[in-house]
Amino acid sequence: MTRIGIIGYGNLGRGVECAVKQNDDMELKYVFTRRDPSNVHILTDSAKVMPAADITKYKDDIDVLIICGGSATDLPKQTPEYAKSFNVIDSFDTHAKIPEHFANVDKSAKDSGHIALISVGWDPGMFSLNRVYASSILPDGEDYTFWGRGVSQGHSDAIRRIDGVADARQYTCPVTDAIEAVRSGKQPVLTTRQKHTRECYVVAKEGADKARIEKEIKEMPNYFADYDTTVTFITQEELDRDHKGIPHGGMVIRSGKTGWDCENSHVIEYSLNLDSNPEFTASVLIAYARAAMRMRSEGVTGCKTVLDIPPAYLSSLSGDELRSHML
Amino acid sequence: MTRIGIIGYGNLGRGVECAVKQNDDMELKYVFTRRDPSNVHILTDSAKVMPAADITKYKDDIDVLIICGGSATDLPKQTPEYAKSFNVIDSFDTHAKIPEHFANVDKSAKDSGHIALISVGWDPGMFSLNRVYASSILPDGEDYTFWGRGVSQGHSDAIRRIDGVADARQYTCPVTDAIEAVRSGKQPVLTTRQKHTRECYVVAKEGADKARIEKEIKEMPNYFADYDTTVTFITQEELDRDHKGIPHGGMVIRSGKTGWDCENSHVIEYSLNLDSNPEFTASVLIAYARAAMRMRSEGVTGCKTVLDIPPAYLSSLSGDELRSHML
């Protein structure tokens, strides 16, 4: 049994708890929280909620600590810190800062003799894997990544910060024509606007100027100005009823050529259609917790990413079983 | 530079030659053939054609030997034999016999201090990888594999063996309704007939009884009897003009549930759409030749499969580059 600890009990932490339940070789021991533990109610009877401040007291009771904090401020501090005492996994997703995060976590994990997996999830994560496999197989080609249809928390938050907005939910949507053009093998050059649209469902406060809110959303730089954006005003009841899920997904497509004169086209596509973004991410984290344990038992220390892990290490099946049934 | 040797110069061997050309860190040194070398004309000016019987003379000039024989009779003998003198890769695809082939090759490669990768291609190969990743992430779920639309050499050969048939080409086609049912997340139970159809294009010999040929095809056990099969008689000219390509592809889909009460559905799909089956398989082989060299340089010996290889090993990019640009 791999003994799992969770630090941070939001949507992702709860997803990890559910994923542990689905894997017979995993056991949730502790959930650590910065809140008052008596106010945090978890689903697993056999696990305990403890204050985050006391976490190192439990280092001998946990094989892998899943760090479920945010990438902006939590993980850059937490992952190097906790890697001093635990084997850790995070889902750090600020792509541009991965090299810096990797260096910090690698030093901490190597110095203390632990293994640390960072940026585990689906993007970065499974999408990254597929970019590497596909571009290695088809060196003469182009990569395309589409996201959605799915909820973007960052864009939803950006709308909520506008004066007069009570609540909001934003969906990122891939453009069907762009996907079809890529699938055809034509290797089109696509602008930001051609690849995705943005759908916004907004609850306005009473008396708020809806025309002004819509204009502010559509003209917001970086978030919306470069996209075809639709704004639909709805009631709080409608938002709670129709938009409470956290679906997401997307696809990585590589289109490339082979042959002596590059005369043949090939398209490799990996796609995800997810009812729950945090629960799927959590399921990836737990599969990699198994891999982390295997690598640590072989003496591996330091920071690793999904690109460094043999696929077989994620499975609960043995090498013999995998070769007999999955290969 | 990784120095590549090819043994067997059919469609796959020629595909490997083309793939080497697309990879700057690879160099084709020798093509070995059981035919008279003076009758084998390769495309690479700088490489030489040599008799297969002399292959061991060149063992110090080749880093990885790509064995391009058939799975039925060639590879079970060739791969263990050549692993005595070379690092080798094959695309052995008789799924049921992989454990036996693995054991034979593993012994030979370990005894001689080489690395051997078997069953490298897309199925087994990239499809296997995706089955393992997806089932490890979503343990409560079902796997589905669809093949095609693509040419099945085995089924084409089976038709050609029927009395009165001059030539034939068979396409395996996935059933759209079945794919859509799987994508919906419903986890349907599908019969063989519900998943694929078979399209046969047949050139009859002059005076042959076409009705009898069609009946023999449609009733052929294992190959056609369990499928909805269509038979279209065409001329040799039409076959040569419209059916000379070797396209293939297919998809691996896993549909699974997460959540405390398995209330959320997820669909993971990996699909390939290939103009040339042998050239794509060859491109996978060459990416894994790079991985084989890396693992050998780390001291690894014995038999491995795609399930044992970290994705990063396939890429010509460094770990730093991959983390900066691909993760």
Short mmCIF file of N, CA and C in Angstrom, two decimals, chain A residues 102 305 307-308, chain B residues 294 312 317-325:
data_model
loop_
_atom_site.label_atom_id
_atom_site.label_comp_id
_atom_site.label_asym_id
_atom_site.label_seq_id
_atom_site.Cartn_x
_atom_site.Cartn_y
_atom_site.Cartn_z
N PHE A 102 11.56 23.69 -11.48
CA PHE A 102 12.29 22.42 -11.55
C PHE A 102 13.62 22.52 -10.80
N THR A 305 9.80 14.94 -14.28
CA THR A 305 8.51 15.31 -14.86
C THR A 305 7.93 14.08 -15.57
N LEU A 307 7.85 13.47 -18.47
CA LEU A 307 8.68 13.08 -19.62
C LEU A 307 9.77 12.08 -19.22
N ASP A 308 10.05 11.99 -17.91
CA ASP A 308 11.13 11.12 -17.43
C ASP A 308 10.65 9.76 -16.95
N ARG B 294 20.43 5.84 -25.95
CA ARG B 294 20.55 6.51 -24.65
C ARG B 294 20.57 5.49 -23.51
N ALA B 312 11.02 11.18 -22.81
CA ALA B 312 12.10 12.12 -23.14
C ALA B 312 13.20 11.46 -23.97
N LEU B 317 15.81 16.57 -28.34
CA LEU B 317 16.00 17.72 -27.45
C LEU B 317 16.51 17.26 -26.08
N SER B 318 17.24 18.15 -25.39
CA SER B 318 17.73 17.86 -24.05
C SER B 318 16.60 18.00 -23.03
N GLY B 319 16.84 17.51 -21.82
CA GLY B 319 15.87 17.66 -20.74
C GLY B 319 15.50 19.12 -20.51
N ASP B 320 16.50 20.01 -20.50
CA ASP B 320 16.24 21.44 -20.32
C ASP B 320 15.35 21.99 -21.43
N GLU B 321 15.69 21.62 -22.66
CA GLU B 321 14.90 22.11 -23.80
C GLU B 321 13.46 21.60 -23.74
N LEU B 322 13.31 20.32 -23.38
CA LEU B 322 11.97 19.75 -23.30
C LEU B 322 11.15 20.46 -22.23
N ARG B 323 11.76 20.69 -21.06
CA ARG B 323 11.01 21.36 -19.98
C ARG B 323 10.65 22.79 -20.36
N SER B 324 11.55 23.45 -21.10
CA SER B 324 11.29 24.85 -21.49
C SER B 324 10.24 24.97 -22.58
N HIS B 325 10.24 24.03 -23.51
CA HIS B 325 9.43 24.23 -24.71
C HIS B 325 8.28 23.23 -24.91
#
